[in-house]
PDB file of C-alpha atoms in Angstrom:
ATOM      1  CA  MET A 416      95.966 106.007 -65.664  1.00  0.00           C
ATOM      2  CA  ILE A 417      98.935 106.003 -68.023  1.00  0.00           C
ATOM      3  CA  GLY A 418     101.082 103.033 -66.965  1.00  0.00           C
ATOM      4  CA  ARG A 419     103.688 102.844 -69.714  1.00  0.00           C
ATOM      5  CA  ILE A 420     104.794 104.883 -72.700  1.00  0.00           C
ATOM      6  CA  THR A 421     106.783 103.712 -75.713  1.00  0.00           C
ATOM      7  CA  GLY A 422     107.858 106.174 -78.382  1.00  0.00           C
ATOM      8  CA  LEU A 423     110.684 108.234 -79.826  1.00  0.00           C
ATOM      9  CA  LEU A 424     112.770 110.305 -77.477  1.00  0.00           C
ATOM     10  CA  LEU A 425     112.617 113.879 -78.834  1.00  0.00           C
ATOM     11  CA  GLU A 426     114.219 115.997 -76.089  1.00  0.00           C
ATOM     12  CA  LYS A 427     116.255 115.550 -72.900  1.00  0.00           C
ATOM     13  CA  HIS A 428     116.430 118.467 -70.459  1.00  0.00           C
ATOM     14  CA  PRO A 429     116.979 117.097 -66.935  1.00  0.00           C
ATOM     15  CA  PRO A 430     114.699 116.130 -65.303  1.00  0.00           C
ATOM     16  CA  LEU A 431     112.272 116.543 -68.224  1.00  0.00           C
ATOM     17  CA  VAL A 432     112.110 114.396 -71.346  1.00  0.00           C
ATOM     18  CA  LEU A 433     109.781 114.637 -74.331  1.00  0.00           C
ATOM     19  CA  VAL A 434     108.566 111.370 -75.861  1.00  0.00           C
ATOM     20  CA  ASP A 435     106.638 111.284 -79.161  1.00  0.00           C
ATOM     21  CA  VAL A 436     103.965 108.594 -79.229  1.00  0.00           C
ATOM     22  CA  GLN A 437     102.342 108.503 -82.686  1.00  0.00           C
ATOM     23  CA  GLY A 438     102.361 112.277 -83.052  1.00  0.00           C
ATOM     24  CA  THR A 439     101.584 113.212 -79.434  1.00  0.00           C
ATOM     25  CA  GLY A 440     104.459 114.542 -77.337  1.00  0.00           C
ATOM     26  CA  TYR A 441     104.438 113.591 -73.667  1.00  0.00           C
ATOM     27  CA  GLU A 442     106.473 115.669 -71.216  1.00  0.00           C
ATOM     28  CA  ILE A 443     107.745 113.283 -68.556  1.00  0.00           C
ATOM     29  CA  ASP A 444     109.783 114.039 -65.437  1.00  0.00           C
ATOM     30  CA  VAL A 445     112.360 111.347 -64.685  1.00  0.00           C
ATOM     31  CA  PRO A 446     114.857 110.782 -61.858  1.00  0.00           C
ATOM     32  CA  MET A 447     118.556 110.971 -62.726  1.00  0.00           C
ATOM     33  CA  SER A 448     118.829 107.186 -62.302  1.00  0.00           C
ATOM     34  CA  THR A 449     116.517 106.861 -65.325  1.00  0.00           C
ATOM     35  CA  PHE A 450     117.887 109.887 -67.170  1.00  0.00           C
ATOM     36  CA  CYS A 451     121.386 108.394 -67.279  1.00  0.00           C
ATOM     37  CA  LYS A 452     120.048 105.204 -68.903  1.00  0.00           C
ATOM     38  CA  LEU A 453     118.051 106.941 -71.654  1.00  0.00           C
ATOM     39  CA  PRO A 454     118.976 106.241 -75.280  1.00  0.00           C
ATOM     40  CA  ASP A 455     120.100 108.961 -77.686  1.00  0.00           C
ATOM     41  CA  ILE A 456     117.588 111.477 -79.032  1.00  0.00           C
ATOM     42  CA  GLY A 457     115.601 109.995 -81.912  1.00  0.00           C
ATOM     43  CA  LYS A 458     115.766 106.450 -80.505  1.00  0.00           C
ATOM     44  CA  LYS A 459     112.878 104.368 -79.188  1.00  0.00           C
ATOM     45  CA  VAL A 460     112.334 104.432 -75.426  1.00  0.00           C
ATOM     46  CA  THR A 461     109.928 102.697 -73.046  1.00  0.00           C
ATOM     47  CA  LEU A 462     109.173 104.221 -69.655  1.00  0.00           C
ATOM     48  CA  HIS A 463     107.017 102.930 -66.806  1.00  0.00           C
ATOM     49  CA  THR A 464     104.915 105.930 -65.836  1.00  0.00           C
ATOM     50  CA  HIS A 465     102.939 107.344 -62.967  1.00  0.00           C
ATOM     51  CA  LEU A 466     100.315 110.035 -63.550  1.00  0.00           C
ATOM     52  CA  TRP A 467     100.185 112.564 -60.714  1.00  0.00           C
ATOM     53  CA  VAL A 468      96.921 114.522 -60.606  1.00  0.00           C
ATOM     54  CA  ARG A 469      96.794 117.834 -58.744  1.00  0.00           C
ATOM     55  CA  GLU A 470      94.235 120.623 -58.751  1.00  0.00           C
ATOM     56  CA  ASP A 471      96.417 122.768 -60.984  1.00  0.00           C
ATOM     57  CA  ALA A 472      98.231 120.164 -63.110  1.00  0.00           C
ATOM     58  CA  HIS A 473      98.512 116.626 -64.404  1.00  0.00           C
ATOM     59  CA  LEU A 474     102.148 115.526 -64.193  1.00  0.00           C
ATOM     60  CA  LEU A 475     103.656 112.428 -65.740  1.00  0.00           C
ATOM     61  CA  PHE A 476     106.661 110.760 -64.114  1.00  0.00           C
ATOM     62  CA  GLY A 477     108.693 108.109 -65.923  1.00  0.00           C
ATOM     63  CA  PHE A 478     110.994 105.344 -64.773  1.00  0.00           C
ATOM     64  CA  MET A 479     113.254 102.926 -66.625  1.00  0.00           C
ATOM     65  CA  THR A 480     112.277  99.989 -64.380  1.00  0.00           C
ATOM     66  CA  GLU A 481     109.162  98.784 -62.622  1.00  0.00           C
ATOM     67  CA  GLN A 482     111.125  98.714 -59.332  1.00  0.00           C
ATOM     68  CA  GLU A 483     111.840 102.457 -59.588  1.00  0.00           C
ATOM     69  CA  ARG A 484     108.171 103.243 -60.188  1.00  0.00           C
ATOM     70  CA  THR A 485     107.066 101.016 -57.297  1.00  0.00           C
ATOM     71  CA  LEU A 486     109.559 102.666 -54.960  1.00  0.00           C
ATOM     72  CA  PHE A 487     108.466 106.132 -56.153  1.00  0.00           C
ATOM     73  CA  ARG A 488     104.869 105.229 -55.295  1.00  0.00           C
ATOM     74  CA  GLN A 489     105.910 103.966 -51.849  1.00  0.00           C
ATOM     75  CA  LEU A 490     107.890 107.153 -51.202  1.00  0.00           C
ATOM     76  CA  THR A 491     105.060 109.487 -52.183  1.00  0.00           C
ATOM     77  CA  LYS A 492     102.650 107.731 -49.802  1.00  0.00           C
ATOM     78  CA  ILE A 493     104.796 108.906 -46.886  1.00  0.00           C
ATOM     79  CA  SER A 494     103.558 112.078 -45.204  1.00  0.00           C
ATOM     80  CA  GLY A 495     105.596 115.097 -46.308  1.00  0.00           C
ATOM     81  CA  ILE A 496     107.137 113.362 -49.328  1.00  0.00           C
ATOM     82  CA  GLY A 497     105.805 114.744 -52.575  1.00  0.00           C
ATOM     83  CA  ALA A 498     106.564 113.865 -56.157  1.00  0.00           C
ATOM     84  CA  ARG A 499     109.566 116.205 -56.431  1.00  0.00           C
ATOM     85  CA  THR A 500     111.116 114.853 -53.244  1.00  0.00           C
ATOM     86  CA  GLY A 501     110.490 111.293 -54.456  1.00  0.00           C
ATOM     87  CA  LEU A 502     112.336 112.128 -57.691  1.00  0.00           C
ATOM     88  CA  ALA A 503     115.175 113.699 -55.712  1.00  0.00           C
ATOM     89  CA  ILE A 504     115.541 110.554 -53.603  1.00  0.00           C
ATOM     90  CA  LEU A 505     115.621 108.296 -56.663  1.00  0.00           C
ATOM     91  CA  SER A 506     118.079 110.686 -58.306  1.00  0.00           C
ATOM     92  CA  GLY A 507     120.390 110.490 -55.286  1.00  0.00           C
ATOM     93  CA  LEU A 508     120.209 106.726 -54.733  1.00  0.00           C
ATOM     94  CA  ASN A 509     119.388 103.844 -57.034  1.00  0.00           C
ATOM     95  CA  VAL A 510     116.794 101.284 -55.943  1.00  0.00           C
ATOM     96  CA  THR A 511     119.326  98.827 -54.497  1.00  0.00           C
ATOM     97  CA  ASP A 512     121.204 101.535 -52.576  1.00  0.00           C
ATOM     98  CA  LEU A 513     117.973 102.904 -51.100  1.00  0.00           C
ATOM     99  CA  HIS A 514     116.869  99.412 -50.100  1.00  0.00           C
ATOM    100  CA  GLN A 515     120.234  98.779 -48.451  1.00  0.00           C
ATOM    101  CA  ALA A 516     119.965 102.104 -46.590  1.00  0.00           C
ATOM    102  CA  VAL A 517     116.537 101.077 -45.290  1.00  0.00           C
ATOM    103  CA  VAL A 518     117.654  97.569 -44.314  1.00  0.00           C
ATOM    104  CA  SER A 519     120.694  98.942 -42.459  1.00  0.00           C
ATOM    105  CA  GLN A 520     118.706 101.965 -41.143  1.00  0.00           C
ATOM    106  CA  ASP A 521     121.399 104.306 -42.520  1.00  0.00           C
ATOM    107  CA  SER A 522     119.915 107.814 -42.178  1.00  0.00           C
ATOM    108  CA  ILE A 523     123.254 109.480 -42.971  1.00  0.00           C
ATOM    109  CA  ARG A 524     123.119 108.100 -46.505  1.00  0.00           C
ATOM    110  CA  LEU A 525     119.689 109.682 -47.001  1.00  0.00           C
ATOM    111  CA  THR A 526     120.682 113.072 -45.572  1.00  0.00           C
ATOM    112  CA  LYS A 527     123.264 113.428 -48.362  1.00  0.00           C
ATOM    113  CA  ILE A 528     120.368 113.861 -50.808  1.00  0.00           C
ATOM    114  CA  PRO A 529     119.507 117.553 -51.320  1.00  0.00           C
ATOM    115  CA  GLY A 530     116.280 118.457 -49.512  1.00  0.00           C
ATOM    116  CA  ILE A 531     116.371 115.502 -47.091  1.00  0.00           C
ATOM    117  CA  GLY A 532     117.091 116.477 -43.515  1.00  0.00           C
ATOM    118  CA  LYS A 533     117.675 114.239 -40.528  1.00  0.00           C
ATOM    119  CA  LYS A 534     114.014 114.079 -39.443  1.00  0.00           C
ATOM    120  CA  THR A 535     112.791 113.339 -42.962  1.00  0.00           C
ATOM    121  CA  ALA A 536     115.443 110.628 -43.375  1.00  0.00           C
ATOM    122  CA  GLU A 537     114.425 108.985 -40.105  1.00  0.00           C
ATOM    123  CA  ARG A 538     110.733 109.124 -41.084  1.00  0.00           C
ATOM    124  CA  LEU A 539     111.570 107.547 -44.462  1.00  0.00           C
ATOM    125  CA  LEU A 540     113.499 104.725 -42.809  1.00  0.00           C
ATOM    126  CA  LEU A 541     110.693 104.088 -40.340  1.00  0.00           C
ATOM    127  CA  GLU A 542     107.955 104.104 -42.987  1.00  0.00           C
ATOM    128  CA  LEU A 543     109.854 101.962 -45.512  1.00  0.00           C
ATOM    129  CA  ARG A 544     111.291  99.467 -43.034  1.00  0.00           C
ATOM    130  CA  ASP A 545     108.295  97.106 -43.127  1.00  0.00           C
ATOM    131  CA  LYS A 546     107.777  97.466 -46.876  1.00  0.00           C
ATOM    132  CA  ILE A 547     111.184  96.172 -47.953  1.00  0.00           C
ATOM    133  CA  ASP A 548     112.282  92.531 -47.865  1.00  0.00           C
ATOM    134  CA  PRO A 549     115.895  92.481 -46.590  1.00  0.00           C
ATOM    135  CA  VAL A 550     116.494  88.939 -47.841  1.00  0.00           C
ATOM    136  CA  ALA A 551     115.567  89.954 -51.403  1.00  0.00           C
ATOM    137  CA  ILE A 552     117.751  93.073 -51.275  1.00  0.00           C
ATOM    138  CA  LEU A 553     120.811  91.312 -49.900  1.00  0.00           C
ATOM    139  CA  SER A 554     120.249  88.531 -52.468  1.00  0.00           C
ATOM    140  CA  GLU A 555     120.296  91.157 -55.261  1.00  0.00           C
ATOM    141  CA  THR A 556     123.635  92.494 -54.095  1.00  0.00           C
ATOM    142  CA  GLY A 557     125.259  89.063 -54.068  1.00  0.00           C
ATOM    143  CA  VAL A 558     125.750  88.883 -50.298  1.00  0.00           C
ATOM    144  CA  VAL A 559     123.162  86.101 -49.955  1.00  0.00           C
ATOM    145  CA  ALA A 560     124.172  83.336 -52.342  1.00  0.00           C
ATOM    146  CA  SER A 561     122.230  80.293 -51.139  1.00  0.00           C
ATOM    147  CA  ASN A 562     119.182  79.149 -49.200  1.00  0.00           C
ATOM    148  CA  VAL A 563     121.480  78.480 -46.239  1.00  0.00           C
ATOM    149  CA  ASP A 564     122.580  82.138 -46.307  1.00  0.00           C
ATOM    150  CA  LYS A 565     118.919  83.220 -46.484  1.00  0.00           C
ATOM    151  CA  ASP A 566     118.043  81.097 -43.464  1.00  0.00           C
ATOM    152  CA  ILE A 567     120.989  82.496 -41.487  1.00  0.00           C
ATOM    153  CA  LEU A 568     120.052  86.039 -42.544  1.00  0.00           C
ATOM    154  CA  SER A 569     116.433  85.572 -41.506  1.00  0.00           C
ATOM    155  CA  ALA A 570     117.462  84.176 -38.127  1.00  0.00           C
ATOM    156  CA  LEU A 571     119.858  87.067 -37.402  1.00  0.00           C
ATOM    157  CA  LEU A 572     117.294  89.681 -38.478  1.00  0.00           C
ATOM    158  CA  ALA A 573     114.711  88.007 -36.229  1.00  0.00           C
ATOM    159  CA  LEU A 574     117.176  88.324 -33.348  1.00  0.00           C
ATOM    160  CA  GLY A 575     117.234  92.094 -33.899  1.00  0.00           C
ATOM    161  CA  TYR A 576     120.471  92.643 -35.798  1.00  0.00           C
ATOM    162  CA  ASN A 577     120.325  95.237 -38.573  1.00  0.00           C
ATOM    163  CA  GLY A 578     121.146  94.639 -42.228  1.00  0.00           C
ATOM    164  CA  ARG A 579     124.655  96.116 -42.036  1.00  0.00           C
ATOM    165  CA  GLU A 580     125.644  93.878 -39.113  1.00  0.00           C
ATOM    166  CA  VAL A 581     124.151  90.785 -40.762  1.00  0.00           C
ATOM    167  CA  ASN A 582     125.895  91.615 -44.031  1.00  0.00           C
ATOM    168  CA  ARG A 583     129.300  91.740 -42.292  1.00  0.00           C
ATOM    169  CA  ALA A 584     128.596  88.487 -40.434  1.00  0.00           C
ATOM    170  CA  LEU A 585     127.604  86.656 -43.632  1.00  0.00           C
ATOM    171  CA  GLU A 586     130.775  87.812 -45.400  1.00  0.00           C
ATOM    172  CA  GLN A 587     132.989  86.112 -42.801  1.00  0.00           C
ATOM    173  CA  LEU A 588     131.285  82.680 -43.080  1.00  0.00           C
ATOM    174  CA  SER A 589     133.138  79.828 -44.744  1.00  0.00           C
ATOM    175  CA  GLU A 590     131.832  77.969 -47.824  1.00  0.00           C
ATOM    176  CA  GLY A 591     129.467  75.067 -47.196  1.00  0.00           C
ATOM    177  CA  VAL A 592     128.558  76.032 -43.633  1.00  0.00           C
ATOM    178  CA  THR A 593     125.310  74.598 -42.256  1.00  0.00           C
ATOM    179  CA  VAL A 594     122.511  76.842 -41.030  1.00  0.00           C
ATOM    180  CA  SER A 595     123.071  76.102 -37.341  1.00  0.00           C
ATOM    181  CA  ASP A 596     126.861  76.466 -37.602  1.00  0.00           C
ATOM    182  CA  GLY A 597     126.431  79.648 -39.638  1.00  0.00           C
ATOM    183  CA  ILE A 598     124.159  81.168 -37.011  1.00  0.00           C
ATOM    184  CA  MET A 599     126.576  80.249 -34.212  1.00  0.00           C
ATOM    185  CA  GLN A 600     129.602  81.633 -36.103  1.00  0.00           C
ATOM    186  CA  SER A 601     127.701  84.810 -36.955  1.00  0.00           C
ATOM    187  CA  LEU A 602     126.624  85.333 -33.346  1.00  0.00           C
ATOM    188  CA  LYS A 603     130.226  84.896 -32.150  1.00  0.00           C
ATOM    189  CA  PHE A 604     131.419  87.372 -34.786  1.00  0.00           C
ATOM    190  CA  LEU A 605     128.709  89.890 -33.894  1.00  0.00           C
ATOM    191  CA  SER A 606     129.396  89.634 -30.159  1.00  0.00           C
ATOM    192  CA  LYS A 607     133.060  90.525 -30.765  1.00  0.00           C
ATOM    193  CA  VAL A 608     132.161  93.467 -32.983  1.00  0.00           C
ATOM    194  CA  LYS A 609     129.868  95.155 -30.441  1.00  0.00           C
TER     195      LYS A 609
END
């Protein structure tokens, strides 16, 4: 398996790039999220890769970050989601946005990606729901700032609230709130919203 490639970027033709590694040129398909972060032609580039083996071809897919590659692998394990669809999803949403869509179960966000219909979006959300840690994702986005926030978030998620609702409840909490007070305030806020 080819896990990572470092070399000179020779060509960029979306979604394909050509990387020269000591005289061998590798054609690598990349999502637009990676393509936009590529250096200029002739500069050194490192891509995390995934080798896709089919009966009629060996295809190499490249990603700027390990998180993108991991998410690509999770997507392609879902029935009906192939490599091209996985690239389309990562081209339409970055890793954080896709994680937030899964946490908040936002199928509308996924249907805006070309080639993703309502049923496919719902299947994606269902399949990815248990594979994504909502606390980690909301921490990445700056919504969860402390261990107290994480405890409140975990409690609200355990009570069945979705990521979007929890996110709104956490935003209205005052600084320095305790876990128990934060949960009570959040529950009051969420009961008024519904």
